[in-house]
PDB file of C-alpha atoms in Angstrom:
ATOM      1  CA  MET A 139    -106.510  26.556  17.971  1.00 56.00           C
ATOM      2  CA  LYS A 140    -105.687  23.721  15.913  1.00 61.00           C
ATOM      3  CA  LEU A 141    -105.000  26.077  13.190  1.00 61.00           C
ATOM      4  CA  LYS A 142    -102.802  28.125  15.315  1.00 64.00           C
ATOM      5  CA  TYR A 143    -100.957  25.061  16.387  1.00 58.00           C
ATOM      6  CA  TRP A 144    -100.341  23.900  12.950  1.00 56.00           C
ATOM      7  CA  ALA A 145     -99.423  27.313  11.711  1.00 56.00           C
ATOM      8  CA  SER A 146     -96.896  27.836  14.442  1.00 62.00           C
ATOM      9  CA  LEU A 147     -95.507  24.324  13.788  1.00 57.00           C
ATOM     10  CA  GLY A 148     -95.197  25.092  10.085  1.00 57.00           C
ATOM     11  CA  PHE A 149     -93.589  28.439  10.774  1.00 58.00           C
ATOM     12  CA  ALA A 150     -91.125  26.892  13.248  1.00 57.00           C
ATOM     13  CA  SER A 151     -90.164  24.076  10.859  1.00 60.00           C
ATOM     14  CA  THR A 152     -89.827  26.559   8.086  1.00 61.00           C
ATOM     15  CA  LEU A 153     -87.507  28.618  10.190  1.00 57.00           C
ATOM     16  CA  PHE A 154     -85.634  25.545  11.383  1.00 55.00           C
ATOM     17  CA  PHE A 155     -85.141  23.985   7.927  1.00 57.00           C
ATOM     18  CA  ALA A 156     -84.771  27.277   6.051  1.00 55.00           C
ATOM     19  CA  CYS A 157     -82.103  28.636   8.364  1.00 52.00           C
ATOM     20  CA  SER A 158     -80.011  25.568   8.721  1.00 53.00           C
ATOM     21  CA  LYS A 159     -76.407  25.981   7.763  1.00 60.00           C
ATOM     22  CA  LYS A 160     -75.351  24.812   4.430  1.00 64.00           C
ATOM     23  CA  PRO A 161     -72.237  22.624   4.444  1.00 66.00           C
ATOM     24  CA  PRO A 162     -69.160  24.640   3.593  1.00 68.00           C
ATOM     25  CA  VAL A 163     -68.007  24.325   0.042  1.00 73.00           C
ATOM     26  CA  VAL A 164     -64.582  22.782   0.142  1.00 74.00           C
ATOM     27  CA  PRO A 165     -62.569  23.380  -3.015  1.00 74.00           C
ATOM     28  CA  PRO A 166     -61.143  20.350  -4.548  1.00 74.00           C
ATOM     29  CA  PRO A 167     -57.540  19.806  -3.649  1.00 75.00           C
ATOM     30  CA  GLU A 168     -55.065  21.172  -6.006  1.00 76.00           C
ATOM     31  CA  PRO A 169     -53.500  18.511  -8.154  1.00 73.00           C
ATOM     32  CA  THR A 170     -49.965  17.646  -6.920  1.00 72.00           C
ATOM     33  CA  PRO A 171     -47.343  17.450  -9.491  1.00 70.00           C
ATOM     34  CA  PRO A 172     -46.313  13.902 -10.267  1.00 72.00           C
ATOM     35  CA  LYS A 173     -43.314  12.686  -8.286  1.00 73.00           C
ATOM     36  CA  VAL A 174     -40.173  12.798 -10.339  1.00 70.00           C
ATOM     37  CA  VAL A 175     -37.957   9.877  -9.505  1.00 70.00           C
ATOM     38  CA  VAL A 176     -34.423  10.475 -10.519  1.00 71.00           C
ATOM     39  CA  GLU A 177     -32.603   7.271 -10.550  1.00 74.00           C
ATOM     40  CA  THR A 178     -28.861   7.694  -9.902  1.00 72.00           C
ATOM     41  CA  PRO A 179     -26.815   5.126 -11.771  1.00 78.00           C
ATOM     42  CA  PRO A 180     -24.840   3.000  -9.450  1.00 80.00           C
ATOM     43  CA  ALA A 181     -21.275   4.106  -8.827  1.00 75.00           C
ATOM     44  CA  PRO A 182     -18.839   2.322 -11.153  1.00 78.00           C
ATOM     45  CA  PRO A 183     -16.827  -0.272  -9.254  1.00 73.00           C
ATOM     46  CA  PRO A 184     -13.456   0.960  -8.072  1.00 66.00           C
ATOM     47  CA  PRO A 185     -10.654   0.389 -10.514  1.00 67.00           C
ATOM     48  CA  PRO A 186      -8.648  -2.686  -9.757  1.00 65.00           C
ATOM     49  CA  ASP A 187      -5.693  -2.126  -7.373  1.00 60.00           C
ATOM     50  CA  THR A 188      -3.200  -2.288 -10.112  1.00 57.00           C
ATOM     51  CA  MET A 189      -0.716   0.053  -8.600  1.00 58.00           C
ATOM     52  CA  GLY A 190      -0.797  -1.680  -5.216  1.00 81.00           C
ATOM     53  CA  GLU A 191      -0.789  -5.135  -6.704  1.00 85.00           C
ATOM     54  CA  GLY A 192       2.044  -4.189  -9.070  1.00 84.00           C
ATOM     55  CA  ARG A 193       3.921  -2.825  -6.165  1.00 87.00           C
ATOM     56  CA  ARG A 194       3.391  -5.985  -4.108  1.00 90.00           C
ATOM     57  CA  ARG A 195       4.612  -8.194  -7.047  1.00 92.00           C
ATOM     58  CA  LEU A 196       7.651  -6.048  -7.392  1.00 91.00           C
ATOM     59  CA  GLN A 197       8.332  -6.190  -3.667  1.00 92.00           C
ATOM     60  CA  ALA A 198       8.131 -10.015  -3.808  1.00 93.00           C
ATOM     61  CA  ARG A 199      10.562 -10.089  -6.786  1.00 94.00           C
ATOM     62  CA  VAL A 200      13.017  -7.792  -4.896  1.00 94.00           C
ATOM     63  CA  THR A 201      12.835  -9.935  -1.890  1.00 94.00           C
ATOM     64  CA  GLU A 202      13.518 -13.026  -4.004  1.00 95.00           C
ATOM     65  CA  THR A 203      16.310 -11.417  -6.016  1.00 96.00           C
ATOM     66  CA  PHE A 204      18.244  -9.413  -3.480  1.00 97.00           C
ATOM     67  CA  LYS A 205      19.868 -12.347  -1.609  1.00 97.00           C
ATOM     68  CA  THR A 206      22.902 -11.942   0.612  1.00 98.00           C
ATOM     69  CA  VAL A 207      26.206 -12.341  -1.103  1.00 98.00           C
ATOM     70  CA  TYR A 208      28.769 -14.175   0.936  1.00 98.00           C
ATOM     71  CA  PHE A 209      32.584 -13.909   0.706  1.00 98.00           C
ATOM     72  CA  ASP A 210      35.558 -16.143   1.538  1.00 97.00           C
ATOM     73  CA  TYR A 211      37.707 -15.317   4.569  1.00 97.00           C
ATOM     74  CA  ASP A 212      39.695 -12.067   4.129  1.00 97.00           C
ATOM     75  CA  LYS A 213      38.553 -11.714   0.548  1.00 97.00           C
ATOM     76  CA  SER A 214      36.525  -9.204  -1.374  1.00 97.00           C
ATOM     77  CA  ALA A 215      36.381 -11.098  -4.782  1.00 98.00           C
ATOM     78  CA  LEU A 216      32.953 -12.339  -5.745  1.00 98.00           C
ATOM     79  CA  THR A 217      32.412 -16.129  -5.723  1.00 97.00           C
ATOM     80  CA  SER A 218      30.540 -17.667  -8.682  1.00 97.00           C
ATOM     81  CA  GLU A 219      27.499 -17.811  -6.487  1.00 98.00           C
ATOM     82  CA  GLY A 220      27.932 -14.135  -5.721  1.00 98.00           C
ATOM     83  CA  GLN A 221      28.212 -13.320  -9.397  1.00 98.00           C
ATOM     84  CA  SER A 222      25.001 -15.258 -10.127  1.00 98.00           C
ATOM     85  CA  ILE A 223      23.182 -13.251  -7.443  1.00 98.00           C
ATOM     86  CA  CYS A 224      24.475  -9.995  -8.868  1.00 98.00           C
ATOM     87  CA  GLU A 225      23.370 -11.009 -12.318  1.00 97.00           C
ATOM     88  CA  GLY A 226      19.776 -11.472 -11.043  1.00 97.00           C
ATOM     89  CA  ILE A 227      19.965  -8.128  -9.268  1.00 98.00           C
ATOM     90  CA  GLY A 228      21.286  -6.474 -12.460  1.00 97.00           C
ATOM     91  CA  ALA A 229      18.556  -8.035 -14.649  1.00 97.00           C
ATOM     92  CA  LEU A 230      15.856  -6.752 -12.190  1.00 97.00           C
ATOM     93  CA  MET A 231      17.398  -3.321 -12.076  1.00 97.00           C
ATOM     94  CA  LYS A 232      17.415  -3.085 -15.777  1.00 97.00           C
ATOM     95  CA  GLU A 233      13.644  -3.969 -15.803  1.00 95.00           C
ATOM     96  CA  VAL A 234      12.844  -1.426 -13.128  1.00 96.00           C
ATOM     97  CA  PRO A 235      14.667   1.843 -13.798  1.00 96.00           C
ATOM     98  CA  SER A 236      13.385   3.437 -10.562  1.00 95.00           C
ATOM     99  CA  LEU A 237      15.024   0.735  -8.475  1.00 96.00           C
ATOM    100  CA  THR A 238      18.042   1.852  -6.490  1.00 97.00           C
ATOM    101  CA  VAL A 239      20.137  -0.068  -3.923  1.00 98.00           C
ATOM    102  CA  GLN A 240      22.446   0.496  -1.103  1.00 98.00           C
ATOM    103  CA  ILE A 241      25.074  -2.210  -0.917  1.00 98.00           C
ATOM    104  CA  GLN A 242      26.119  -2.898   2.722  1.00 98.00           C
ATOM    105  CA  GLY A 243      29.569  -4.501   3.253  1.00 98.00           C
ATOM    106  CA  ASN A 244      30.163  -6.598   6.349  1.00 98.00           C
ATOM    107  CA  ALA A 245      32.991  -8.544   7.875  1.00 97.00           C
ATOM    108  CA  ASP A 246      33.398 -10.985  10.704  1.00 96.00           C
ATOM    109  CA  ASP A 247      34.962  -9.800  13.953  1.00 95.00           C
ATOM    110  CA  ARG A 248      38.465 -11.129  13.410  1.00 94.00           C
ATOM    111  CA  GLY A 249      40.839  -8.257  12.765  1.00 94.00           C
ATOM    112  CA  THR A 250      40.804  -4.575  13.894  1.00 96.00           C
ATOM    113  CA  ASN A 251      37.783  -2.406  13.499  1.00 96.00           C
ATOM    114  CA  GLU A 252      39.639  -0.328  10.841  1.00 97.00           C
ATOM    115  CA  TYR A 253      40.613  -3.322   8.907  1.00 97.00           C
ATOM    116  CA  ASN A 254      37.116  -4.723   8.951  1.00 97.00           C
ATOM    117  CA  LEU A 255      35.580  -1.443   7.880  1.00 97.00           C
ATOM    118  CA  ALA A 256      37.985  -1.270   4.964  1.00 98.00           C
ATOM    119  CA  LEU A 257      37.226  -4.937   4.121  1.00 98.00           C
ATOM    120  CA  GLY A 258      33.462  -4.314   4.243  1.00 98.00           C
ATOM    121  CA  ASP A 259      34.003  -1.334   1.912  1.00 98.00           C
ATOM    122  CA  ARG A 260      35.960  -3.417  -0.597  1.00 98.00           C
ATOM    123  CA  ARG A 261      33.188  -6.032  -0.565  1.00 98.00           C
ATOM    124  CA  ALA A 262      30.506  -3.515  -1.136  1.00 98.00           C
ATOM    125  CA  LYS A 263      32.482  -1.852  -3.973  1.00 98.00           C
ATOM    126  CA  ALA A 264      33.104  -5.361  -5.561  1.00 98.00           C
ATOM    127  CA  VAL A 265      29.356  -5.777  -6.001  1.00 98.00           C
ATOM    128  CA  GLN A 266      28.983  -2.212  -7.168  1.00 98.00           C
ATOM    129  CA  SER A 267      31.641  -2.693  -9.757  1.00 98.00           C
ATOM    130  CA  TYR A 268      30.127  -5.890 -11.007  1.00 98.00           C
ATOM    131  CA  LEU A 269      26.734  -4.242 -11.348  1.00 98.00           C
ATOM    132  CA  THR A 270      28.109  -1.192 -13.209  1.00 98.00           C
ATOM    133  CA  THR A 271      29.918  -3.603 -15.545  1.00 97.00           C
ATOM    134  CA  TYR A 272      26.514  -5.366 -16.004  1.00 95.00           C
ATOM    135  CA  GLY A 273      25.087  -2.024 -17.224  1.00 97.00           C
ATOM    136  CA  ILE A 274      23.588  -0.487 -14.080  1.00 97.00           C
ATOM    137  CA  ALA A 275      24.330   3.205 -13.632  1.00 98.00           C
ATOM    138  CA  ALA A 276      26.656   3.976 -10.717  1.00 97.00           C
ATOM    139  CA  SER A 277      24.160   6.745  -9.641  1.00 98.00           C
ATOM    140  CA  ARG A 278      21.695   4.001  -8.744  1.00 98.00           C
ATOM    141  CA  LEU A 279      24.153   2.213  -6.495  1.00 98.00           C
ATOM    142  CA  SER A 280      25.512   3.368  -3.139  1.00 98.00           C
ATOM    143  CA  THR A 281      27.796   1.565  -0.765  1.00 98.00           C
ATOM    144  CA  ILE A 282      28.384   1.566   3.010  1.00 98.00           C
ATOM    145  CA  SER A 283      30.633  -0.532   5.198  1.00 98.00           C
ATOM    146  CA  TYR A 284      29.538  -1.721   8.633  1.00 98.00           C
ATOM    147  CA  GLY A 285      32.626  -3.802   9.189  1.00 97.00           C
ATOM    148  CA  GLU A 286      31.958  -6.081  12.072  1.00 96.00           C
ATOM    149  CA  GLU A 287      29.313  -3.763  13.621  1.00 97.00           C
ATOM    150  CA  LYS A 288      26.177  -5.626  12.343  1.00 97.00           C
ATOM    151  CA  PRO A 289      26.813  -9.332  12.666  1.00 96.00           C
ATOM    152  CA  ALA A 290      24.273 -11.705  11.093  1.00 96.00           C
ATOM    153  CA  ALA A 291      25.271 -14.435  13.561  1.00 95.00           C
ATOM    154  CA  GLU A 292      26.829 -14.401  16.975  1.00 94.00           C
ATOM    155  CA  GLY A 293      29.630 -16.712  17.848  1.00 93.00           C
ATOM    156  CA  GLN A 294      33.357 -17.365  17.601  1.00 94.00           C
ATOM    157  CA  ASP A 295      33.402 -20.237  15.168  1.00 95.00           C
ATOM    158  CA  ASP A 296      33.577 -20.798  11.471  1.00 94.00           C
ATOM    159  CA  ALA A 297      29.729 -21.156  11.066  1.00 95.00           C
ATOM    160  CA  ALA A 298      29.136 -17.676  12.637  1.00 95.00           C
ATOM    161  CA  TRP A 299      32.079 -16.029  10.873  1.00 96.00           C
ATOM    162  CA  SER A 300      30.988 -17.320   7.453  1.00 96.00           C
ATOM    163  CA  LYS A 301      27.580 -15.726   7.854  1.00 97.00           C
ATOM    164  CA  ASN A 302      29.155 -12.379   8.860  1.00 97.00           C
ATOM    165  CA  ARG A 303      31.455 -12.131   5.688  1.00 97.00           C
ATOM    166  CA  ARG A 304      28.744 -10.737   3.489  1.00 98.00           C
ATOM    167  CA  ASP A 305      27.057  -7.870   1.498  1.00 98.00           C
ATOM    168  CA  ASP A 306      23.428  -7.098   2.263  1.00 98.00           C
ATOM    169  CA  PHE A 307      21.173  -4.985   0.094  1.00 98.00           C
ATOM    170  CA  SER A 308      18.773  -2.213   0.876  1.00 97.00           C
ATOM    171  CA  PRO A 309      16.762  -1.690  -2.266  1.00 97.00           C
ATOM    172  CA  SER A 310      14.204   1.064  -2.775  1.00 94.00           C
ATOM    173  CA  PHE A 311      11.794   1.988  -5.526  1.00 84.00           C
TER     174      PHE A 311
END
């Protein structure tokens, strides 16, 4: 009996160990290709704002140069101060060929509307004539008269009237 016991135990252990499952064979992982790191060079800095800056500088010069030209009562002749302003305008216009200007003649409110429109026109044309003599092409200069319609100062005294006898400028580039 002992022999039977040992034989059955041997047979059972042989079956148990002999029939045990073998661990599955796992193939090694496929090698992954190395990571390619593409470095993008940094974007170049934006170019300096030369066009915008140049335009701002020109605008500042235009504002500084195109000052109001004032006239004596009932006159369209340029004063020496008016001539000096026109020379500055002419010099800038020679530097900047794309610069054009509308010369706007004005008058105070003494006189009829028709008379003041004609006076404003003569004042605008006086500046236009001075600038063309200075060497600026007439095609770059236009004139308009507002007469008494666009006063710079309200009032019925010499201080207000003197501010309204003027030429204003509307430059564009």
